[in-house]
Short mmCIF file of C-alpha atoms in Angstrom, two decimals:
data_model
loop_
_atom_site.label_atom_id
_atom_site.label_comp_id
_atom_site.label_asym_id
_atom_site.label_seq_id
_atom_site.Cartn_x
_atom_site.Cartn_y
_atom_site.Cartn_z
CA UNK A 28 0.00 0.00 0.00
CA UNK A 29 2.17 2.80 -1.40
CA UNK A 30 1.43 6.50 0.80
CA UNK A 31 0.37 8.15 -2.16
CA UNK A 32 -2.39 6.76 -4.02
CA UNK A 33 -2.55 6.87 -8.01
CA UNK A 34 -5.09 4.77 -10.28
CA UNK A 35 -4.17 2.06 -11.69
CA UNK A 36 -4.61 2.84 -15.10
CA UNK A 37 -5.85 5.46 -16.91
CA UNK A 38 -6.43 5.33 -21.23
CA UNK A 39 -7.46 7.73 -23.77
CA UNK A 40 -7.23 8.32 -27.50
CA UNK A 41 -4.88 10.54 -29.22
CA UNK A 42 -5.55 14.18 -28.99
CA UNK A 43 -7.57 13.97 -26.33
CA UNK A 44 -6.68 14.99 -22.43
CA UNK A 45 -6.28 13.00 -19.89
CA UNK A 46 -5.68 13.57 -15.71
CA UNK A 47 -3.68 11.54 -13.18
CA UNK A 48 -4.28 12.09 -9.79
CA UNK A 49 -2.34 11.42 -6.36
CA UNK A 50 -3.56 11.51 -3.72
CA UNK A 51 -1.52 12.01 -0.13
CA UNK A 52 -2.38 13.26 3.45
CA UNK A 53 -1.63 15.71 5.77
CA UNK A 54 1.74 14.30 6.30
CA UNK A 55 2.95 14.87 2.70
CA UNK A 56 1.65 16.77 0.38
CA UNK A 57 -0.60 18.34 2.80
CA UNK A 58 2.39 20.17 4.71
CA UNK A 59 3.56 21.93 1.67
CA UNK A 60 5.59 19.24 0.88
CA UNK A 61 6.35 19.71 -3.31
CA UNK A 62 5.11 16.62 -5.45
CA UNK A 63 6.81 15.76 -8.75
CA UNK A 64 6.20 13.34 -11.68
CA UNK A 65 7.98 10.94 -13.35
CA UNK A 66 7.30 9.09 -16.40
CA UNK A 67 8.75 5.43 -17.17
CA UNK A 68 8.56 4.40 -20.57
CA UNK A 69 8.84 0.69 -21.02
CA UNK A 70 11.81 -0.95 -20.28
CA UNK A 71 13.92 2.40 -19.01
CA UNK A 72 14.61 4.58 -16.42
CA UNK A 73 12.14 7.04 -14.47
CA UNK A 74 12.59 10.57 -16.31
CA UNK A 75 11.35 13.20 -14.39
CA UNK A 76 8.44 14.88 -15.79
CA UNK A 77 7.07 17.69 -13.57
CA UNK A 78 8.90 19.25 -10.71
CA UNK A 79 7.67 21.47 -7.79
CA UNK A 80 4.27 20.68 -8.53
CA UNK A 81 4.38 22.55 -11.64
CA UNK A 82 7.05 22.96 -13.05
CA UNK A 83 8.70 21.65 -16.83
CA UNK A 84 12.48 20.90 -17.06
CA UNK A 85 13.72 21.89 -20.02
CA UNK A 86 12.53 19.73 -23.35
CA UNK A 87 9.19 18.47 -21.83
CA UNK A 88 6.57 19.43 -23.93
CA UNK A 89 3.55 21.63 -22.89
CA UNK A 90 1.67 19.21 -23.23
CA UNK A 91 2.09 18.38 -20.11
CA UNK A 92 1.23 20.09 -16.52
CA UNK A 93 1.11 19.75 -13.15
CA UNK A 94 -1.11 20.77 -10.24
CA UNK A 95 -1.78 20.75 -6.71
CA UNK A 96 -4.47 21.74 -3.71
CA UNK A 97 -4.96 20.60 -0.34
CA UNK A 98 -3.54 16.74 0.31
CA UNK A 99 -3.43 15.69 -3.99
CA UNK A 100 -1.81 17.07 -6.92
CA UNK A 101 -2.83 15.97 -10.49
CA UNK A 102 -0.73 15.06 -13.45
CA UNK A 103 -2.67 16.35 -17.23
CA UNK A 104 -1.85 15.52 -20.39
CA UNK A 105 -3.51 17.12 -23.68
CA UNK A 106 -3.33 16.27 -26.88
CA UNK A 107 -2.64 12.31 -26.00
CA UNK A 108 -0.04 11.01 -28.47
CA UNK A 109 1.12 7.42 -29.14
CA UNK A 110 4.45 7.97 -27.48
CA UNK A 111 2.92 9.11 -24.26
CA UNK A 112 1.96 5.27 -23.55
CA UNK A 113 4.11 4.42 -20.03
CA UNK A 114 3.50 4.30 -16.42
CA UNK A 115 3.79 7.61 -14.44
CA UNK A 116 4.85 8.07 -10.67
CA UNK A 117 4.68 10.82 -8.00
CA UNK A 118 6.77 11.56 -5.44
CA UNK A 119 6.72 13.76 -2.13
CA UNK A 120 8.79 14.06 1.29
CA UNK A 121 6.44 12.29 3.80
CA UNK A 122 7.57 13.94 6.84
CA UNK A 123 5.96 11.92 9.49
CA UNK A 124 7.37 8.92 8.04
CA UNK A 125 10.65 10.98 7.48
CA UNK A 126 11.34 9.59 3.61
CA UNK A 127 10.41 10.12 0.16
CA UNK A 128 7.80 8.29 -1.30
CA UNK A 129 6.60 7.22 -4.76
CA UNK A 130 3.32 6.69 -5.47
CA UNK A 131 2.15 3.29 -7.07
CA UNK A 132 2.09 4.57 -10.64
CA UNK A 133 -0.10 4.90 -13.43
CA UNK A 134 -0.84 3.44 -16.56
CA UNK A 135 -1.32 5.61 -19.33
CA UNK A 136 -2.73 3.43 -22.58
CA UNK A 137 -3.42 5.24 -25.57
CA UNK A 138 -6.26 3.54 -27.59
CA UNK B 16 25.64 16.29 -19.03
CA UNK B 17 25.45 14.47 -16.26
CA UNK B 18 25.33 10.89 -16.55
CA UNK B 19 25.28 8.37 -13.80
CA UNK B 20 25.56 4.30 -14.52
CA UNK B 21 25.22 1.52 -11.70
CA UNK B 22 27.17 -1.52 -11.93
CA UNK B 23 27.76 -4.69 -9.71
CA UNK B 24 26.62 -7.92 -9.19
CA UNK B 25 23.61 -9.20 -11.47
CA UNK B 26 23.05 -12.24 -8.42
CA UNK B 27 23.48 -12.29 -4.66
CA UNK B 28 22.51 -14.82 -2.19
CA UNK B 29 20.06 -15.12 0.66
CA UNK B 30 22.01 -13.59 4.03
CA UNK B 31 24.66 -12.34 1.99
CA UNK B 32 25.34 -8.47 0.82
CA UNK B 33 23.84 -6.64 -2.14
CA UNK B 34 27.20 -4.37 -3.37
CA UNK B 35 26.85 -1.63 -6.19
CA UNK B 36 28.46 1.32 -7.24
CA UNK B 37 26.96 4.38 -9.21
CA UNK B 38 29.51 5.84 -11.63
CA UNK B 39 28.93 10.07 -12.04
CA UNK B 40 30.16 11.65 -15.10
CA UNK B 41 29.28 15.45 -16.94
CA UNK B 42 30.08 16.78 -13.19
CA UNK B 43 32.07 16.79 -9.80
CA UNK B 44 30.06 14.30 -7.07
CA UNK B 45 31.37 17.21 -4.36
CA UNK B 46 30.93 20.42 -6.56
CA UNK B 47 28.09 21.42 -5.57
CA UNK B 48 25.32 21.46 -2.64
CA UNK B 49 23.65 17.77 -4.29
CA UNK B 50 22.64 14.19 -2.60
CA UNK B 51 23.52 11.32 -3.90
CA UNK B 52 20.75 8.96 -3.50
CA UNK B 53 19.82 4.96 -4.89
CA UNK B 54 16.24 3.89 -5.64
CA UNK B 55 14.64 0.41 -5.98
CA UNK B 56 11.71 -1.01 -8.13
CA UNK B 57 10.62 -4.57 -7.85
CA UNK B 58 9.47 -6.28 -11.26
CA UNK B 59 5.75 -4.52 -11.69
CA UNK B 60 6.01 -2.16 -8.69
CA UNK B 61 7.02 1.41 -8.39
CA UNK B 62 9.99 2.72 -7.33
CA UNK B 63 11.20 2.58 -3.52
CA UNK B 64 13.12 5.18 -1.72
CA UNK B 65 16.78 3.27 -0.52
CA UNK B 66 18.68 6.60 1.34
CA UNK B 67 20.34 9.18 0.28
CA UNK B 68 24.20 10.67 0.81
CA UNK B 69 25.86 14.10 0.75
CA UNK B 70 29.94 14.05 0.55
CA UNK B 71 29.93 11.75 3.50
CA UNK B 72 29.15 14.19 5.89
CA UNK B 73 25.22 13.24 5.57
CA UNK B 74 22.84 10.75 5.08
CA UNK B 75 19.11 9.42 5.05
CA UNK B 76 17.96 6.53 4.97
CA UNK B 77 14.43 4.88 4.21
CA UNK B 78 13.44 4.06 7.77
CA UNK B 79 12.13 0.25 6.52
CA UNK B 80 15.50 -0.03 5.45
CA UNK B 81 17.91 1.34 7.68
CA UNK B 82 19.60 -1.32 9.69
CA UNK B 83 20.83 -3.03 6.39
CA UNK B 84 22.24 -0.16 4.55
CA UNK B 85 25.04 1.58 4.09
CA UNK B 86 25.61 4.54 1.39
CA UNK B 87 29.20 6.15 0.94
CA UNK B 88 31.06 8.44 -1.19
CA UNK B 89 34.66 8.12 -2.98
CA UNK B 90 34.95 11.85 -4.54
CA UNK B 91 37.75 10.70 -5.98
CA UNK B 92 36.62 8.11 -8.27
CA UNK B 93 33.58 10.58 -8.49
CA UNK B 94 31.81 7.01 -7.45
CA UNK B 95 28.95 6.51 -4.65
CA UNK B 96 28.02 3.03 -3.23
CA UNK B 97 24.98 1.04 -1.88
CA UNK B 98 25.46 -1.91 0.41
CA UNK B 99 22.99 -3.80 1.31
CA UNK B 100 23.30 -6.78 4.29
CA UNK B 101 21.03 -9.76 4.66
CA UNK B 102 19.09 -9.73 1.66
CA UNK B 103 16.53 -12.20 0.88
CA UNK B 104 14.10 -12.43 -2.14
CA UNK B 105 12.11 -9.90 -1.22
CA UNK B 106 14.85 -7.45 -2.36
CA UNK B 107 15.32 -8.59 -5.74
CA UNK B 108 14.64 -5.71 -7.82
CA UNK B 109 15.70 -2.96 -10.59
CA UNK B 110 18.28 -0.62 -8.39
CA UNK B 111 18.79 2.49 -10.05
CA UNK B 112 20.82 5.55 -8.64
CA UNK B 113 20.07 9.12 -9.24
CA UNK B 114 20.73 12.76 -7.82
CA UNK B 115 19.07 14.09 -5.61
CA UNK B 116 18.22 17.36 -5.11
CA UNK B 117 16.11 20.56 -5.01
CA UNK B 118 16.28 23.59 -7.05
CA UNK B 119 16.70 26.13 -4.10
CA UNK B 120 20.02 24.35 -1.99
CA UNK B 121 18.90 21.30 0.04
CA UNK B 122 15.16 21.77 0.90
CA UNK B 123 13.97 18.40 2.59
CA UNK B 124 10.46 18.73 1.30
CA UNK B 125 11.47 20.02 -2.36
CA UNK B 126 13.86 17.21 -3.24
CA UNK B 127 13.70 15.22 -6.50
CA UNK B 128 15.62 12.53 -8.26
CA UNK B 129 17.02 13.82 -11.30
CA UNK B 130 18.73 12.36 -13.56
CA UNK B 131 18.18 8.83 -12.95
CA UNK B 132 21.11 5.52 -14.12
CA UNK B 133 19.40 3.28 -16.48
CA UNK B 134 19.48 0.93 -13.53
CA UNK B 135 20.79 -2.43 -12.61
CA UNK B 136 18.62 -5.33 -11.84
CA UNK B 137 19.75 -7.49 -8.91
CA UNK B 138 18.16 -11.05 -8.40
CA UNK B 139 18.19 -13.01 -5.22
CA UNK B 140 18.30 -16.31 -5.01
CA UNK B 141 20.44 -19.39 -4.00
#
């Protein structure tokens, strides 16, 4: 049972938008702790995504944004492409539990 | 651009110690204000938090994990290490090691892992 909760799986077909949520607790993202994303393509590394809640490193498209309020922050994607298939993961400082955690990921399938 | 690549033994066996090494290159592992931190993902799970190192002079560790691990620092080799004692099946996964770090100095509840290796994966079992 990971300490921030994702769903499972999420699908959509090109062009359209979809949203990922996580959700924490008071412990996490609740305290002002930031939340970023990662995405994992098959096979490779985790590549972050989203950092600070909102923010794109360089050469991430803007396609893709980040938000947060209260104890969950939310991963969107518009205009769904093929390549956008993988599983994505958040992450926050739980500070009650004094580590970082990952969320249980994602899948995004693109129908 | 920094790189960073894990390396070590592909097999280890129940009771005995898990031994890798993370490999930095694009940058000095003690230039600037950065932890140094290793990350596990068993087949079909997500990623686990293993600790964390700064120079040697600090460390974190993943409080499930913390009697069994050790993370150090050669700045010389530009190298940082993971051992892990006593493993058993249940660690068998992909270990990757990353940076990590926040954009304003070290800020505890800012910290991300960025870049990542392309990770290693370690099987346990007799």
């Amino acid at each position: 049972q990971s300490v921030l909760t994702q769903p499972p799986s999420v699908s959509g077909a090109p062009g359209q938008r979809v949203t990922i949520s996580c959700t924490g607790s008071s412990s996490n993202i609740g305290t002002g702790s930031d939340v970023h994303w990662y995405q994992q393509l098959p096979g490779t590394a985790p590549k972050l995504l989203i950092y600070g809640n909102n923010n794109r490193p360089s050469g991430v498209p803007h396609r893709f944004s980040g938000s947060k309020s209260g104890t969950s922050a939310s991963l969107a994607i518009t205009g769904l492409q093929a390549e956008d298939e993988a599983d994505y993961y958040c992450q926050s400082y739980d500070s009650g539990l004094s580590l970082w955690v990952f969320g249980g990921g994602t899948k995004l399938t693109v129908l | 651009q920094l790189q960073l690549q894990e390396s070590g033994p592909a097999l280890a066996k129940p009771a005995e110690t898990l031994a890798l090494t993370c490999t930095v290159s694009g940058d000095s592992i003690s230039s600037r204000t950065y932890y140094w931190g290793w990350i596990r993902q068993p087949p079909g799970k997500g990623p686990e938090w293993i600790g964390s190192v700064y120079n040697n002079w600090s460390s974190y560790y993943n409080p499930s994990l913390r009697s069994r691990v050790t993370i150090s620092v050669d700045t010389s080799k530009n190298q940082f290490f993971l051992k892990l004692n006593s493993v058993t099946a249940a660690d068998t996964a992909i270990y990757y090691c990353a940076r990590h770090h926040s954009v304003m100095g070290i800020l505890i509840a800012a910290m991300m892992f960025d870049p990542w290796g392309q990770g290693t994966l370690v099987t346990v079992s007799s």
